[in-house]
CSV table of C-alpha atoms and ligand atoms in Angstrom, one decimal:
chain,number,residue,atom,x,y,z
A,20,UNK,CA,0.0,0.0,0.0
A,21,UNK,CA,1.3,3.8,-1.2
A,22,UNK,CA,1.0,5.7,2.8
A,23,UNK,CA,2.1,8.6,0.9
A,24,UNK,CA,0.4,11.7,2.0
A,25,UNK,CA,-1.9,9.9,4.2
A,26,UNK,CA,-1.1,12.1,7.3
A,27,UNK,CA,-2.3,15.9,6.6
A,28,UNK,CA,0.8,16.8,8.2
A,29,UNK,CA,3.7,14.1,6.1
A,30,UNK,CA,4.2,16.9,3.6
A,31,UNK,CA,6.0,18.8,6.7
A,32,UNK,CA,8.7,15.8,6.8
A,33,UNK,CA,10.2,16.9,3.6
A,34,UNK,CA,10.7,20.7,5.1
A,35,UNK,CA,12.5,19.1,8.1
A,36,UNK,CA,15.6,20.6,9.4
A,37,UNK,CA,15.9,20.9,13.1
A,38,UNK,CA,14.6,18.7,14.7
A,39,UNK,CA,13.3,18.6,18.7
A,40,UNK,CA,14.1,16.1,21.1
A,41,UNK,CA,12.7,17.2,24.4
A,42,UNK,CA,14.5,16.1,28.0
A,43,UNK,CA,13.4,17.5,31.1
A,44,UNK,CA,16.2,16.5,32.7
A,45,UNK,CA,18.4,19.0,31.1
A,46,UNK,CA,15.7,21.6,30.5
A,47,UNK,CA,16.1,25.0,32.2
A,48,UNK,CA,12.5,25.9,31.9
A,49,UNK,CA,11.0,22.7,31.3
A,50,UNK,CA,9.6,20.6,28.3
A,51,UNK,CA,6.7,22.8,27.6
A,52,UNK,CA,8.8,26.2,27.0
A,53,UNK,CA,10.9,24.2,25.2
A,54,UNK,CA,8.6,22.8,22.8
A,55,UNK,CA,6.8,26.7,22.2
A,56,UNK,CA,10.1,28.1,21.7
A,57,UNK,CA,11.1,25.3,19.1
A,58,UNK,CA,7.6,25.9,17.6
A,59,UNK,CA,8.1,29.8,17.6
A,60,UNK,CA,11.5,29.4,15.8
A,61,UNK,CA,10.3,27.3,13.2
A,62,UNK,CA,10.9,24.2,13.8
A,63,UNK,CA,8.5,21.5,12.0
A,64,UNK,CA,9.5,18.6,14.0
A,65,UNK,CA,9.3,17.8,17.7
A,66,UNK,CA,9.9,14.0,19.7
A,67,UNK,CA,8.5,14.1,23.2
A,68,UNK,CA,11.1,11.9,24.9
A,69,UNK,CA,10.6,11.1,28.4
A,70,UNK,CA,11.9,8.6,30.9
A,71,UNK,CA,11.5,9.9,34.1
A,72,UNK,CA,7.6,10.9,33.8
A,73,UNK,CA,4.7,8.6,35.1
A,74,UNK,CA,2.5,7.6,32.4
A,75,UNK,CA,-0.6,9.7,33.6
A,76,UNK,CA,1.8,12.9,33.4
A,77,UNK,CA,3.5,11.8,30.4
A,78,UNK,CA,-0.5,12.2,28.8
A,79,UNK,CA,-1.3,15.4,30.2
A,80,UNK,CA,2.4,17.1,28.8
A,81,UNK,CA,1.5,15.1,25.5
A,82,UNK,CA,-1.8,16.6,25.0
A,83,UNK,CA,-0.2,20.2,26.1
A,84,UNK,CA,2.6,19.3,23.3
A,85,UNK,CA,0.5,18.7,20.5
A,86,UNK,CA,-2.0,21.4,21.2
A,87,UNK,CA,1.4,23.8,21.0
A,88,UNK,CA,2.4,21.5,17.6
A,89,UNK,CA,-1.2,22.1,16.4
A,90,UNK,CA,-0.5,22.7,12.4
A,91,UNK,CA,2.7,24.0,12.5
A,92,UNK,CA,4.9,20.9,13.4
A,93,UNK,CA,4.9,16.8,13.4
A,94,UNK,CA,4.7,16.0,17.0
A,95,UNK,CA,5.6,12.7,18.0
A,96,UNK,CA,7.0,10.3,21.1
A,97,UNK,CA,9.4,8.3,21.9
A,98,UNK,CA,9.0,4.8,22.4
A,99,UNK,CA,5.1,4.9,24.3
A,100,UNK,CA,2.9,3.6,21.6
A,101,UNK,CA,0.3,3.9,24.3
A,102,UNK,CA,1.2,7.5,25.0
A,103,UNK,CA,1.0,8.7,21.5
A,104,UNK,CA,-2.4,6.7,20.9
A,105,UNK,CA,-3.9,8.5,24.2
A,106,UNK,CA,-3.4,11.9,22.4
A,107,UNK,CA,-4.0,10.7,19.1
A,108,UNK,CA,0.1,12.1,18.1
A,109,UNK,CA,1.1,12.0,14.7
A,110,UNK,CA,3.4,9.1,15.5
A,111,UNK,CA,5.7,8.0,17.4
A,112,UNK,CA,9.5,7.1,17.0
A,113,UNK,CA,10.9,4.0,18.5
A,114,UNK,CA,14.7,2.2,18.5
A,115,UNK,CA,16.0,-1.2,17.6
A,116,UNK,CA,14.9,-2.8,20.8
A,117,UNK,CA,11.4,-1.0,21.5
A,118,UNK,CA,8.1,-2.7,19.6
A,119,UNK,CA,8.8,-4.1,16.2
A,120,UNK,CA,7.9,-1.1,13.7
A,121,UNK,CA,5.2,-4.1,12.2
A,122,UNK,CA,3.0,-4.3,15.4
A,123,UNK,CA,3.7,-0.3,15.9
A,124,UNK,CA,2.0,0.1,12.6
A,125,UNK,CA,-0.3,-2.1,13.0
A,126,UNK,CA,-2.0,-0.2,16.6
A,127,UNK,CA,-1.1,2.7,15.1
A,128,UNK,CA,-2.7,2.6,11.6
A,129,UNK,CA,-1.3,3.5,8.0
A,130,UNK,CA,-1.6,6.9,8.4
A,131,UNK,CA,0.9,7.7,11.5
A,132,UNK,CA,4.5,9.0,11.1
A,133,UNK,CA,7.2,6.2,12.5
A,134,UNK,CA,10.7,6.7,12.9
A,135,UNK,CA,12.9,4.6,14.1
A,136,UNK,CA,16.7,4.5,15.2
A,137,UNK,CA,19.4,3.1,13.0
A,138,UNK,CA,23.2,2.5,13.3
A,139,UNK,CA,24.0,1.4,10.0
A,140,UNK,CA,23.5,1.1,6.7
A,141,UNK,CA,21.8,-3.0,7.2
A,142,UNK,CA,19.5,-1.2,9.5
A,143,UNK,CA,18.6,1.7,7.5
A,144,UNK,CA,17.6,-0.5,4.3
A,145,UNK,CA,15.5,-2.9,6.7
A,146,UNK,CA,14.0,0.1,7.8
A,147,UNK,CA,12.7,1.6,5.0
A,148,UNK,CA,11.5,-1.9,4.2
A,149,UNK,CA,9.7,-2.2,6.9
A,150,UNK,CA,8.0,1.2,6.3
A,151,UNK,CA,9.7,3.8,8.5
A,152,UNK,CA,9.1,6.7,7.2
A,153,UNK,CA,12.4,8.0,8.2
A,154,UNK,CA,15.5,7.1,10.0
A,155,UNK,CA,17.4,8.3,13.0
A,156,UNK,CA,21.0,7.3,12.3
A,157,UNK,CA,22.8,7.3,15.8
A,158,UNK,CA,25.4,8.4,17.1
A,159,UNK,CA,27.4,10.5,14.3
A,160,UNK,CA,29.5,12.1,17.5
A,161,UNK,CA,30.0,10.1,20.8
A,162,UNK,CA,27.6,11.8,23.0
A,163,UNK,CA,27.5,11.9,26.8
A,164,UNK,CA,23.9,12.9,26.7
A,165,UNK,CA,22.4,9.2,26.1
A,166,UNK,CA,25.0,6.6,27.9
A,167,UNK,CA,24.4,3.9,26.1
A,168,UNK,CA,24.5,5.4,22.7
A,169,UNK,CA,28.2,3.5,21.5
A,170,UNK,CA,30.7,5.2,19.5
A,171,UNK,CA,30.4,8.0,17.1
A,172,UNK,CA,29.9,6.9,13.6
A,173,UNK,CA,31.3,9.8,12.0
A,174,UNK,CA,29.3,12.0,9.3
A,175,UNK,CA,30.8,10.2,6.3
A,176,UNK,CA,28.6,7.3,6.6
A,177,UNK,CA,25.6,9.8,6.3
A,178,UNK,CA,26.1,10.1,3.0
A,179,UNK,CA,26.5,6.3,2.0
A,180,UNK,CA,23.3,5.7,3.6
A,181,UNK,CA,21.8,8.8,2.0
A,182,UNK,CA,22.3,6.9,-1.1
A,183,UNK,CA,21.0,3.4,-0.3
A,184,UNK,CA,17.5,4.9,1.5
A,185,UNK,CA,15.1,7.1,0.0
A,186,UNK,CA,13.5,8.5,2.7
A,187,UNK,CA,15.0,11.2,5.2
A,188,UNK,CA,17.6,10.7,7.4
A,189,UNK,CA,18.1,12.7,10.7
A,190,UNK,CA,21.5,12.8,12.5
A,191,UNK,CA,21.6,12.9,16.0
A,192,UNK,CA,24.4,12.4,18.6
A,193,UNK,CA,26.6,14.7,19.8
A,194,UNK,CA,25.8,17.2,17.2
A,195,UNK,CA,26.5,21.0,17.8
A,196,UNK,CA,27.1,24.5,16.1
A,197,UNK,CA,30.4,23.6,14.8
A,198,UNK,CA,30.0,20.4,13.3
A,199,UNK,CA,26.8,20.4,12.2
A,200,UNK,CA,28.0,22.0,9.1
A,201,UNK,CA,29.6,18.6,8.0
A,202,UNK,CA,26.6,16.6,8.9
A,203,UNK,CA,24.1,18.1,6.3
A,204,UNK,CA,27.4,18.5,3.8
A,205,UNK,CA,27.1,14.7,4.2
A,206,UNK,CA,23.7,14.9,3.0
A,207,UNK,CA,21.1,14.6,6.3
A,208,UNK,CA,18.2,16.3,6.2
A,209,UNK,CA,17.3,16.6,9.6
A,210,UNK,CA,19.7,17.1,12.8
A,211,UNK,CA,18.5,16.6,16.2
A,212,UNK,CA,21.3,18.4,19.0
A,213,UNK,CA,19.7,17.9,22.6
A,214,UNK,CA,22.8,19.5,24.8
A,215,UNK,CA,23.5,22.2,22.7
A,216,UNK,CA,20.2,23.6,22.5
A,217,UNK,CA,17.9,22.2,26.0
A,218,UNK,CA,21.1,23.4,27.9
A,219,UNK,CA,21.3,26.9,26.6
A,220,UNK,CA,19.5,29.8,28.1
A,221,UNK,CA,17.6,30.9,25.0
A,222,UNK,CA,16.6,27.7,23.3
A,223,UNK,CA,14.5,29.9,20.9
A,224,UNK,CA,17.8,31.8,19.5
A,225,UNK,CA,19.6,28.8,19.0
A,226,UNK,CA,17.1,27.1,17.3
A,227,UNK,CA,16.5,29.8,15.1
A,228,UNK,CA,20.4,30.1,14.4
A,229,UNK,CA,20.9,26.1,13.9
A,230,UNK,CA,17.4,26.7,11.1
A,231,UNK,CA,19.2,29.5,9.8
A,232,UNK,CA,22.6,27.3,9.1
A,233,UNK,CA,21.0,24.3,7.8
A,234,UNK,CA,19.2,26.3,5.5
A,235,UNK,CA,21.8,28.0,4.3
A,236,UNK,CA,23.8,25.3,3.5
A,237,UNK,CA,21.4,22.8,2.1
A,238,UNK,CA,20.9,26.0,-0.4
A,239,UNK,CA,24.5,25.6,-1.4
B,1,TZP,N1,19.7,9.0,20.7
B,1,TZP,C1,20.8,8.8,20.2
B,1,TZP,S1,22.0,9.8,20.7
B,1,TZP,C2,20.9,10.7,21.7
B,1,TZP,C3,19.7,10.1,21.6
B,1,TZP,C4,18.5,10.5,22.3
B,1,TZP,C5,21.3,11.8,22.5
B,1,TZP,C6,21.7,13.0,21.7
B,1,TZP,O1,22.0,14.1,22.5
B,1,TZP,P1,23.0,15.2,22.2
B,1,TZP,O2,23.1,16.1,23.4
B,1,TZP,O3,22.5,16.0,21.0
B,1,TZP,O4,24.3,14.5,21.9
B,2,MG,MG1,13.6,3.8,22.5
């Protein structure tokens, strides 16, 4: 079956370039400010990850996050299928070891966004097999932000995935101002950067200014 276009809002994954990860635990003014001053700067994208929440508040901040997403942004979660159905989220984006992207589909429906985590370029292709409808590729940098993320697996291999996969690929993993430039050089078209932006006192600014960059350079 074509999905294409089946979610109002999957014309908004081809705009992507930042892309919002949320963590209260490193949030100065928590997830909710967060999210409105992603939304505000322009970003189309947002994850609502949370691991330290129960599940009744994880539903109430999901419900505040996609009434702030509204029409302007994909919202979706990380990992909790069952969180994401509550608020009726445009999807959901899970790893290697959460539910198999085939049952995730299948409680979610055709017309959901699912993304899920790769490391390589075995993963990426079984991926968009199984009918992602993008790909994190993790960790381009080492990171200290997710412990059990392994070693960096450098930009470079961006681009030899770019060229296996047809649909987008977002980079996250110890990216930051400085070398996020070689990350969408290597062809991503999305970059996620928790620490550099949920650590800074004006997550607005920086979004704006990572937006700004990625723009600039995927222009050429
Ligand atoms: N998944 C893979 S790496 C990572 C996650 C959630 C953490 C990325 O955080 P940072 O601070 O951008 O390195
Ligand atoms: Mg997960």
């Amino acid at each position: 079956m074509n999905r294409k276009n089946l979610n109002p809002k999957n014309y908004l994954l081809k705009e992507i370039d930042f892309y919002l990860v949320t963590d209260s635990g490193l949030s100065k003014k928590g997830t909710l400010s967060d999210v409105k001053e992603a939304v505000e700067a322009g970003c189309k994208i947002v994850q609502y990850r949370e691991k330290n929440k129960s599940t009744k508040e994880m539903v109430c901040e999901a419900a505040e996050i996609k009434r702030i997403c509204s029409d302007r942004a994909i919202f979706l979660v990380n990992d909790r299928i069952d969180v994401a159905l509550a608020v009726d989220a445009d999807g959901v984006h899970i790893g290697q070891d959460d539910m198999q992207i085939e049952i995730s589909r299948k409680l979610l429906g055709e017309d959901k966004i699912i993304g899920l985590t790769v490391h390589n370029i075995d993963e990426a292709i079984e991926a968009e097999k199984k009918g992602a409808d993008y790909i994190g590729l993790s960790p381009i940098f080492n990171t200290a932000t997710k412990k059990d993320a392994g070693n960096g697996i450098g930009p470079e291999k961006i681009r030899e995935i770019k060229r296996a996969i047809e649909i987008p690929v977002v980079a996250i993993g110890g990216i930051n101002k400085e070398n996020s430039e070689s990350v969408i050089r290597n062809g991503a078209d999305s970059l996620v950067s928790i620490s550099a932006v949920i650590c800074s006192d004006d997550v607005k600014s920086e979004i704006k200014s990572f937006i700004e960059s990625i723009r600039r350079i995927k222009m050429g």
